[in-house]
């Protein structure tokens, strides 16, 4: 008898010709997730199992963060031949619980002497007799004990929801513009959940932004990598570009021009990294640079698709997601971002593209961008 983890995945995406490819990716990611715990991952009859882990809670924590996993159940694997022992184990697992229960049984070994209804009846009766504080409710039970008869008997009660989504790397790669704020990590998570691999770009304006602000962003990237696996973070020096914009461009446009440079550089780094799209944490009307006209002005300098998964979300909804995925606390640390320095008093909310293009002409764009890319530091996380 041993303790294992039963892993359920999204059947919907795993049909047809792509199934072996999806399954391989999913299993690779689960293997990677449990590698530090000595876990052994295996498949049997269309199910994924993890066994031989050193710490069940840590194993659950990691596997429920693998995109493509829908739920997990801690389970006991035991010899199926002694049905009395199976019933005794079932009663042991139900004893700490209170309220109502039912037993569900599934039998893939059709030669097993008891069929599914008989397993449910016998095990249910045994539990009622040996755990008298429980009662049966077949319609709305508080707890469902699952008994599966395969090569062994598998018993489980608890079903822990996981992150869902699609296996990482099955839907290309995108580049996340990652600030230290609440929004961009959530945006990255939402796209990554669809099976999209990430790389990140962060702009810092040392010495106006501190070393601690940079560390905070890398910490956010590390939290994201619990879901996404290994990621490359490009840390781009942005001070010179900001200083030049501040010195030479009309104040109302400084933020938008700065954002256009962020997009241009992100696209160049994304292309180098094999990413096919950009991701930002913008949502309509949240700040002056996120009005519809302003978004149009930032989009026009890049040719890649720009994904803005938070576009229709309220701040309170974004915060809720940030709390769920575990980035909120780190995002709330009060360090400055390069967007918060040099902010104009009256930013343009209805900018005109021609005026911005003209305002930008005073800058030596190619040289500024080349220098920023030259000075970029690459940090691997995960
Ligand atoms: P966030 O909470 O993500 O910082 P925000 O509400 O503060 O968002 P802005 O500061 O206007 O909004 O930034 C909008 C988006 O631009 C961010 O979600 C992020 O994708 C990108 N961005 C902003 N600052 C940076 C930065 N320093 N480095 C990389 N990307 C950035
Ligand atoms: Mg920000």
Coordinates of C-alpha atoms and ligand atoms in Angstrom, one line a residue:
X1 CA 0.0 0.0 0.0
X2 CA 1.3 3.5 -0.8
X3 CA 0.2 7.1 -1.0
X4 CA 0.1 8.5 -4.6
X5 CA -1.3 11.6 -6.3
X6 CA -3.9 11.1 -9.0
X7 CA -3.9 13.8 -11.7
X8 CA -6.8 14.8 -13.9
X9 CA -6.4 16.8 -17.1
X10 CA -8.7 18.5 -19.6
X11 CA -10.0 15.9 -21.9
X12 CA -11.4 18.4 -24.3
X13 CA -8.0 19.6 -25.6
X14 CA -6.5 16.2 -25.7
X15 CA -8.5 14.6 -28.4
X16 CA -7.6 13.9 -32.0
X17 CA -4.2 14.0 -33.6
X18 CA -2.5 16.4 -31.2
X19 CA -3.2 14.2 -28.2
X20 CA 0.2 12.5 -28.0
X21 CA 1.9 15.9 -28.3
X22 CA -0.2 17.5 -25.6
X23 CA 0.2 14.5 -23.3
X24 CA 4.0 14.5 -23.7
X25 CA 4.2 18.3 -22.9
X26 CA 1.8 17.9 -19.9
X27 CA 3.8 14.9 -18.5
X28 CA 7.1 16.7 -19.0
X29 CA 5.8 19.7 -17.1
X30 CA 4.5 17.6 -14.2
X31 CA 7.9 15.8 -14.1
X32 CA 9.7 19.1 -14.0
X33 CA 7.4 20.4 -11.2
X34 CA 8.0 17.4 -8.9
X35 CA 11.6 16.8 -9.8
X36 CA 12.9 18.4 -6.6
X37 CA 10.6 16.1 -4.5
X38 CA 11.9 12.9 -5.9
X39 CA 8.5 12.3 -7.5
X40 CA 7.9 9.6 -10.1
X41 CA 5.3 10.4 -12.8
X42 CA 3.6 7.6 -14.7
X43 CA 0.6 6.9 -16.9
X44 CA -1.7 4.0 -16.7
X45 CA -5.0 3.5 -18.6
X46 CA -5.3 7.2 -19.6
X47 CA -4.5 8.5 -16.1
X48 CA -1.5 10.3 -14.8
X49 CA -0.1 9.4 -11.4
X50 CA 2.7 10.8 -9.2
X51 CA 4.3 8.5 -6.6
X52 CA 7.4 8.3 -4.4
X53 CA 7.3 12.0 -3.5
X54 CA 8.9 13.1 -0.2
X55 CA 6.2 15.6 0.7
X56 CA 2.6 15.3 -0.3
X57 CA 1.6 18.9 0.4
X58 CA 4.5 20.3 -1.6
X59 CA 3.7 17.8 -4.4
X60 CA 0.0 19.1 -4.5
X61 CA 1.2 22.7 -4.4
X62 CA 3.4 22.2 -7.5
X63 CA 1.2 19.9 -9.6
X64 CA -1.9 22.1 -9.1
X65 CA 0.1 24.9 -10.7
X66 CA 0.9 23.0 -13.9
X67 CA -1.2 24.4 -16.8
X68 CA -3.4 21.6 -18.2
X69 CA -4.1 19.9 -14.9
X70 CA -7.7 20.2 -13.8
X71 CA -7.7 18.6 -10.4
X72 CA -5.7 16.2 -8.2
X73 CA -6.6 13.7 -5.6
X74 CA -4.4 12.2 -2.9
X75 CA -5.1 8.5 -3.2
X76 CA -4.1 5.2 -1.7
X77 CA -2.9 2.5 -4.0
X78 CA -3.3 -1.0 -2.7
X79 CA -3.6 -4.7 -3.6
X80 CA -7.2 -5.3 -4.9
X81 CA -7.4 -9.0 -4.2
X82 CA -8.4 -8.7 -0.6
X83 CA -11.6 -6.8 -0.8
X84 CA -12.0 -6.8 3.0
X85 CA -8.8 -4.9 3.3
X86 CA -10.0 -2.4 0.7
X87 CA -13.1 -1.8 2.7
X88 CA -11.1 -1.4 5.9
X89 CA -8.9 1.2 4.2
X90 CA -12.0 3.0 2.9
X91 CA -13.4 3.2 6.5
X92 CA -10.0 4.5 7.7
X93 CA -10.0 7.3 5.2
X94 CA -13.6 8.3 6.0
X95 CA -13.2 8.2 9.8
X96 CA -11.8 11.8 10.2
X97 CA -14.7 13.2 8.2
X98 CA -18.2 14.2 9.3
X99 CA -21.6 14.6 7.6
X100 CA -22.8 12.6 4.7
X101 CA -21.1 10.4 2.1
X102 CA -21.5 8.1 -0.9
X103 CA -19.2 5.6 -2.5
X104 CA -18.5 5.7 -6.2
X105 CA -16.8 2.7 -7.9
X106 CA -15.3 2.2 -11.3
X107 CA -13.9 -1.1 -12.5
X108 CA -11.7 -1.4 -15.6
X109 CA -10.7 -4.9 -14.6
X110 CA -13.8 -6.7 -15.8
X111 CA -12.6 -10.0 -14.3
X112 CA -12.8 -8.6 -10.8
X113 CA -15.3 -10.7 -8.8
X114 CA -17.4 -7.7 -7.8
X115 CA -19.0 -5.3 -10.3
X116 CA -19.3 -1.6 -9.6
X117 CA -22.7 -1.6 -7.9
X118 CA -21.6 -4.4 -5.7
X119 CA -18.4 -2.5 -4.7
X120 CA -20.4 0.6 -3.9
X121 CA -22.9 -1.4 -1.8
X122 CA -20.4 -3.5 0.0
X123 CA -17.9 -0.7 0.8
X124 CA -20.8 1.7 1.7
X125 CA -22.2 -0.9 4.1
X126 CA -18.8 -1.5 5.7
X127 CA -18.2 2.2 6.2
X128 CA -21.7 2.7 7.8
X129 CA -21.1 -0.1 10.2
X130 CA -17.5 0.9 11.2
X131 CA -17.8 4.7 11.1
X132 CA -21.2 5.2 12.8
X133 CA -21.1 9.1 12.8
X134 CA -21.4 9.2 9.0
X135 CA -24.7 8.8 7.1
X136 CA -25.3 8.1 3.4
X137 CA -26.7 10.7 1.0
X138 CA -26.4 9.6 -2.6
X139 CA -27.7 12.9 -4.1
X140 CA -25.8 15.6 -2.3
X141 CA -23.1 14.0 -0.2
X142 CA -20.5 16.1 1.7
X143 CA -17.9 13.5 0.7
X144 CA -17.5 11.1 -2.2
X145 CA -15.2 8.1 -1.8
X146 CA -13.9 6.9 -5.1
X147 CA -12.8 3.3 -5.5
X148 CA -11.3 2.4 -8.8
X149 CA -10.3 -1.2 -9.6
X150 CA -7.5 -1.3 -12.2
X151 CA -4.2 -3.1 -11.9
X152 CA -4.5 -2.1 -8.2
X153 CA -7.3 -0.6 -6.1
X154 CA -7.2 3.2 -5.9
X155 CA -9.1 5.0 -3.1
X156 CA -9.5 8.7 -2.9
X157 CA -11.8 11.2 -1.2
X158 CA -10.5 14.7 -1.7
X159 CA -10.5 16.5 -5.0
X160 CA -8.4 19.6 -5.2
X161 CA -9.0 22.0 -8.1
X162 CA -5.9 22.9 -10.1
X163 CA -5.1 25.8 -12.5
X164 CA -6.7 24.2 -15.7
X165 CA -5.7 25.8 -19.0
X166 CA -3.5 24.1 -21.7
X167 CA 0.0 22.6 -21.4
X168 CA 2.8 25.2 -21.5
X169 CA 4.4 25.5 -24.9
X170 CA 1.6 24.1 -26.9
X171 CA 0.5 27.5 -28.2
X172 CA 3.7 29.4 -29.1
X173 CA 5.6 32.1 -27.2
X174 CA 4.8 35.7 -26.2
X175 CA 6.8 38.5 -24.6
X176 CA 5.3 40.1 -21.4
X177 CA 6.1 43.7 -20.6
X178 CA 6.5 43.2 -16.9
X179 CA 6.4 46.2 -14.6
X180 CA 6.4 45.9 -10.8
X181 CA 2.6 46.6 -10.7
X182 CA -0.4 44.5 -10.0
X183 CA -1.6 44.2 -13.6
X184 CA 1.2 42.9 -15.8
X185 CA 1.9 39.7 -13.8
X186 CA -1.9 38.8 -14.0
X187 CA -1.9 39.6 -17.8
X188 CA 1.1 37.2 -18.3
X189 CA -0.5 34.5 -16.2
X190 CA -3.7 34.7 -18.3
X191 CA -1.9 34.3 -21.6
X192 CA 0.5 31.6 -20.3
X193 CA -2.6 29.7 -19.1
X194 CA -3.5 29.1 -22.7
X195 CA -0.3 27.1 -23.2
X196 CA 1.8 30.1 -24.3
X197 CA 5.4 30.2 -23.2
X198 CA 6.6 33.5 -21.8
X199 CA 9.7 35.7 -21.9
X200 CA 9.6 39.1 -20.0
X201 CA 10.9 42.5 -20.7
X202 CA 11.4 45.0 -17.8
X203 CA 12.5 48.6 -18.2
X204 CA 14.3 50.2 -15.3
X205 CA 15.6 53.7 -14.8
X206 CA 18.5 53.4 -12.5
X207 CA 19.3 55.5 -10.4
X208 CA 15.7 56.9 -10.4
X209 CA 14.4 53.4 -9.8
X210 CA 16.3 51.4 -7.2
X211 CA 17.9 48.0 -7.1
X212 CA 15.1 46.9 -4.8
X213 CA 12.5 47.8 -7.5
X214 CA 14.4 45.6 -9.9
X215 CA 14.5 42.7 -7.4
X216 CA 10.8 43.0 -6.9
X217 CA 10.1 42.5 -10.6
X218 CA 12.4 39.5 -10.7
X219 CA 10.5 38.1 -7.7
X220 CA 7.3 38.5 -9.6
X221 CA 8.9 36.7 -12.6
X222 CA 9.9 33.9 -10.2
X223 CA 6.3 33.6 -8.9
X224 CA 5.1 33.4 -12.5
X225 CA 7.7 30.8 -13.3
X226 CA 6.0 28.5 -10.7
X227 CA 3.3 28.1 -13.3
X228 CA 5.3 28.8 -16.5
X229 CA 8.6 27.0 -15.8
X230 CA 11.9 28.6 -16.9
X231 CA 11.7 32.1 -18.3
X232 CA 14.1 34.7 -19.6
X233 CA 13.8 38.2 -18.2
X234 CA 15.3 41.0 -20.2
X235 CA 16.2 43.9 -17.9
X236 CA 16.5 47.0 -20.2
X237 CA 18.2 50.3 -19.1
X238 CA 15.7 53.0 -19.9
X239 CA 17.1 56.1 -18.2
X240 CA 18.7 57.7 -21.2
X241 CA 15.5 57.3 -23.3
X242 CA 13.4 58.8 -20.6
X243 CA 15.8 61.7 -20.0
X244 CA 15.9 62.5 -23.8
X245 CA 12.1 62.4 -24.0
X246 CA 11.8 64.5 -21.0
X247 CA 14.3 67.1 -22.3
X248 CA 13.1 67.3 -25.9
X249 CA 9.4 66.4 -26.3
X250 CA 6.2 68.2 -25.3
X251 CA 5.3 67.3 -21.7
X252 CA 1.8 66.1 -22.5
X253 CA 3.2 63.4 -24.8
X254 CA 6.1 62.2 -22.7
X255 CA 4.3 59.1 -21.3
X256 CA 3.0 58.0 -24.6
X257 CA 6.3 58.4 -26.4
X258 CA 7.9 56.5 -23.6
X259 CA 5.4 53.7 -24.1
X260 CA 6.1 53.6 -27.8
X261 CA 9.8 53.0 -27.1
X262 CA 8.8 50.3 -24.6
X263 CA 6.8 48.6 -27.4
X264 CA 9.5 49.0 -30.0
X265 CA 12.2 47.5 -27.9
X266 CA 10.0 44.7 -26.6
X267 CA 9.2 43.7 -30.2
X268 CA 12.9 43.6 -31.1
X269 CA 13.7 41.4 -28.0
X270 CA 10.7 39.2 -28.6
X271 CA 11.8 38.6 -32.2
X272 CA 15.2 37.6 -31.0
X273 CA 13.7 35.2 -28.4
X274 CA 11.3 33.6 -30.9
X275 CA 8.2 35.1 -29.4
X276 CA 5.3 35.9 -31.8
X277 CA 3.3 38.5 -29.7
X278 CA 3.5 41.1 -27.0
X279 CA 1.5 41.1 -23.7
X280 CA 0.7 44.1 -21.6
X281 CA -1.4 44.7 -18.4
X282 CA -3.5 47.5 -19.8
X283 CA -7.2 48.0 -19.4
X284 CA -9.4 50.6 -21.1
X285 CA -9.4 53.9 -19.3
X286 CA -7.4 52.9 -16.3
X287 CA -4.9 55.8 -16.7
X288 CA -4.4 58.4 -19.4
X289 CA -2.1 56.2 -21.4
X290 CA -4.8 53.6 -21.6
X291 CA -7.6 55.5 -23.4
X292 CA -8.5 53.9 -26.7
X293 CA -6.7 56.6 -28.7
X294 CA -3.6 56.2 -26.5
X295 CA -3.6 52.4 -27.0
X296 CA -3.9 53.1 -30.8
X297 CA -0.7 55.3 -30.5
X298 CA 1.3 52.6 -28.8
X299 CA 0.1 49.8 -31.1
X300 CA 1.1 51.6 -34.3
X301 CA 4.8 51.3 -33.7
X302 CA 4.8 47.5 -33.6
X303 CA 3.7 44.9 -36.2
X304 CA 3.2 42.0 -33.7
X305 CA -0.2 41.3 -32.2
X306 CA -0.4 42.9 -28.7
X307 CA -2.4 40.9 -26.2
X308 CA -4.1 42.8 -23.4
X309 CA -6.1 40.1 -21.5
X310 CA -7.1 42.6 -18.8
X311 CA -8.6 45.0 -21.3
X312 CA -12.2 44.7 -20.0
X313 CA -11.5 44.1 -16.3
X314 CA -12.0 46.4 -13.3
X315 CA -9.1 46.9 -11.0
X316 CA -10.9 45.0 -8.2
X317 CA -11.3 42.0 -10.5
X318 CA -7.6 42.2 -11.4
X319 CA -6.6 42.4 -7.7
X320 CA -8.7 39.3 -7.0
X321 CA -6.8 37.3 -9.7
X322 CA -3.5 38.6 -8.4
X323 CA -4.4 37.3 -5.0
X324 CA -5.4 33.9 -6.4
X325 CA -2.2 33.4 -8.3
X326 CA 0.0 34.8 -5.5
X327 CA 1.5 37.9 -7.0
X328 CA -0.5 40.6 -5.2
X329 CA 1.6 40.8 -2.0
X330 CA 4.8 41.3 -4.0
X331 CA 3.2 43.7 -6.5
X332 CA 2.0 45.8 -3.5
X333 CA 5.5 46.5 -2.2
X334 CA 5.9 50.3 -2.5
X335 CA 8.9 50.6 -4.9
X336 CA 8.9 53.1 -7.7
X337 CA 8.5 52.1 -11.4
X338 CA 10.0 54.0 -14.3
X339 CA 6.5 55.0 -15.4
X340 CA 6.0 56.9 -12.1
X341 CA 9.0 59.1 -12.6
X342 CA 8.9 62.1 -15.0
X343 CA 5.0 61.8 -15.1
X344 CA 3.5 64.8 -16.8
X345 CA 1.0 66.9 -14.9
X346 CA -1.5 66.9 -17.8
X347 CA -1.0 63.8 -20.0
X348 CA -2.8 63.8 -23.3
X349 CA -5.9 61.5 -23.1
X350 CA -7.0 62.0 -26.8
X351 CA -3.6 62.1 -28.5
X352 CA -3.2 62.6 -32.2
X353 CA -0.8 60.2 -33.9
X354 CA 0.6 62.8 -36.3
X355 CA 1.5 65.1 -33.4
X356 CA 3.2 62.3 -31.6
X357 CA 5.1 61.2 -34.7
X358 CA 6.3 64.8 -35.2
X359 CA 7.3 65.2 -31.5
X360 CA 9.3 62.0 -31.7
X361 CA 11.4 63.2 -34.7
X362 CA 13.8 65.2 -32.5
X363 CA 15.0 61.9 -31.0
X364 CA 17.8 59.8 -32.4
X365 CA 15.6 56.7 -32.1
X366 CA 18.0 54.1 -33.7
X367 CA 20.9 55.1 -31.5
X368 CA 18.8 55.2 -28.3
X369 CA 17.2 51.8 -29.0
X370 CA 20.5 50.2 -30.0
X371 CA 22.2 51.5 -26.8
X372 CA 19.3 50.2 -24.6
X373 CA 19.4 46.8 -26.2
X374 CA 23.2 46.7 -25.9
X375 CA 22.9 47.4 -22.2
X376 CA 20.2 44.8 -21.6
X377 CA 20.9 42.2 -18.9
X378 CA 19.4 38.7 -19.3
X379 CA 18.2 37.0 -16.1
X380 CA 17.0 33.4 -16.2
X381 CA 14.4 32.5 -13.6
X382 CA 12.6 29.3 -12.7
Ligands
LIG1 P1 1.0 47.5 -13.8 O1 0.2 47.2 -12.6 O2 1.2 46.3 -14.7 O3 2.2 48.2 -13.6 P2 -0.3 50.0 -14.5 O4 -1.7 50.1 -14.2 O5 0.7 50.5 -13.5 O6 0.0 48.4 -14.7 P3 1.1 51.4 -16.6 O7 2.1 51.8 -15.6 O8 0.4 52.4 -17.4 O9 -0.1 50.6 -15.9 O10 1.6 50.3 -17.5 C1 0.8 49.6 -18.4 C2 1.5 48.4 -18.9 O11 2.8 48.7 -19.5 C3 1.9 47.4 -17.8 O12 0.8 46.6 -17.5 C4 3.1 46.7 -18.4 O13 2.7 45.7 -19.3 C5 3.8 47.8 -19.2 N1 4.8 48.4 -18.3 C6 4.7 49.5 -17.6 N2 5.9 49.8 -16.9 C7 6.8 48.9 -17.3 C8 8.1 48.6 -17.1 N3 8.8 49.4 -16.2 N4 8.7 47.6 -17.7 C9 8.0 46.8 -18.5 N5 6.7 47.0 -18.8 C10 6.1 48.0 -18.2
LIG2 MG1 2.8 50.1 -13.8

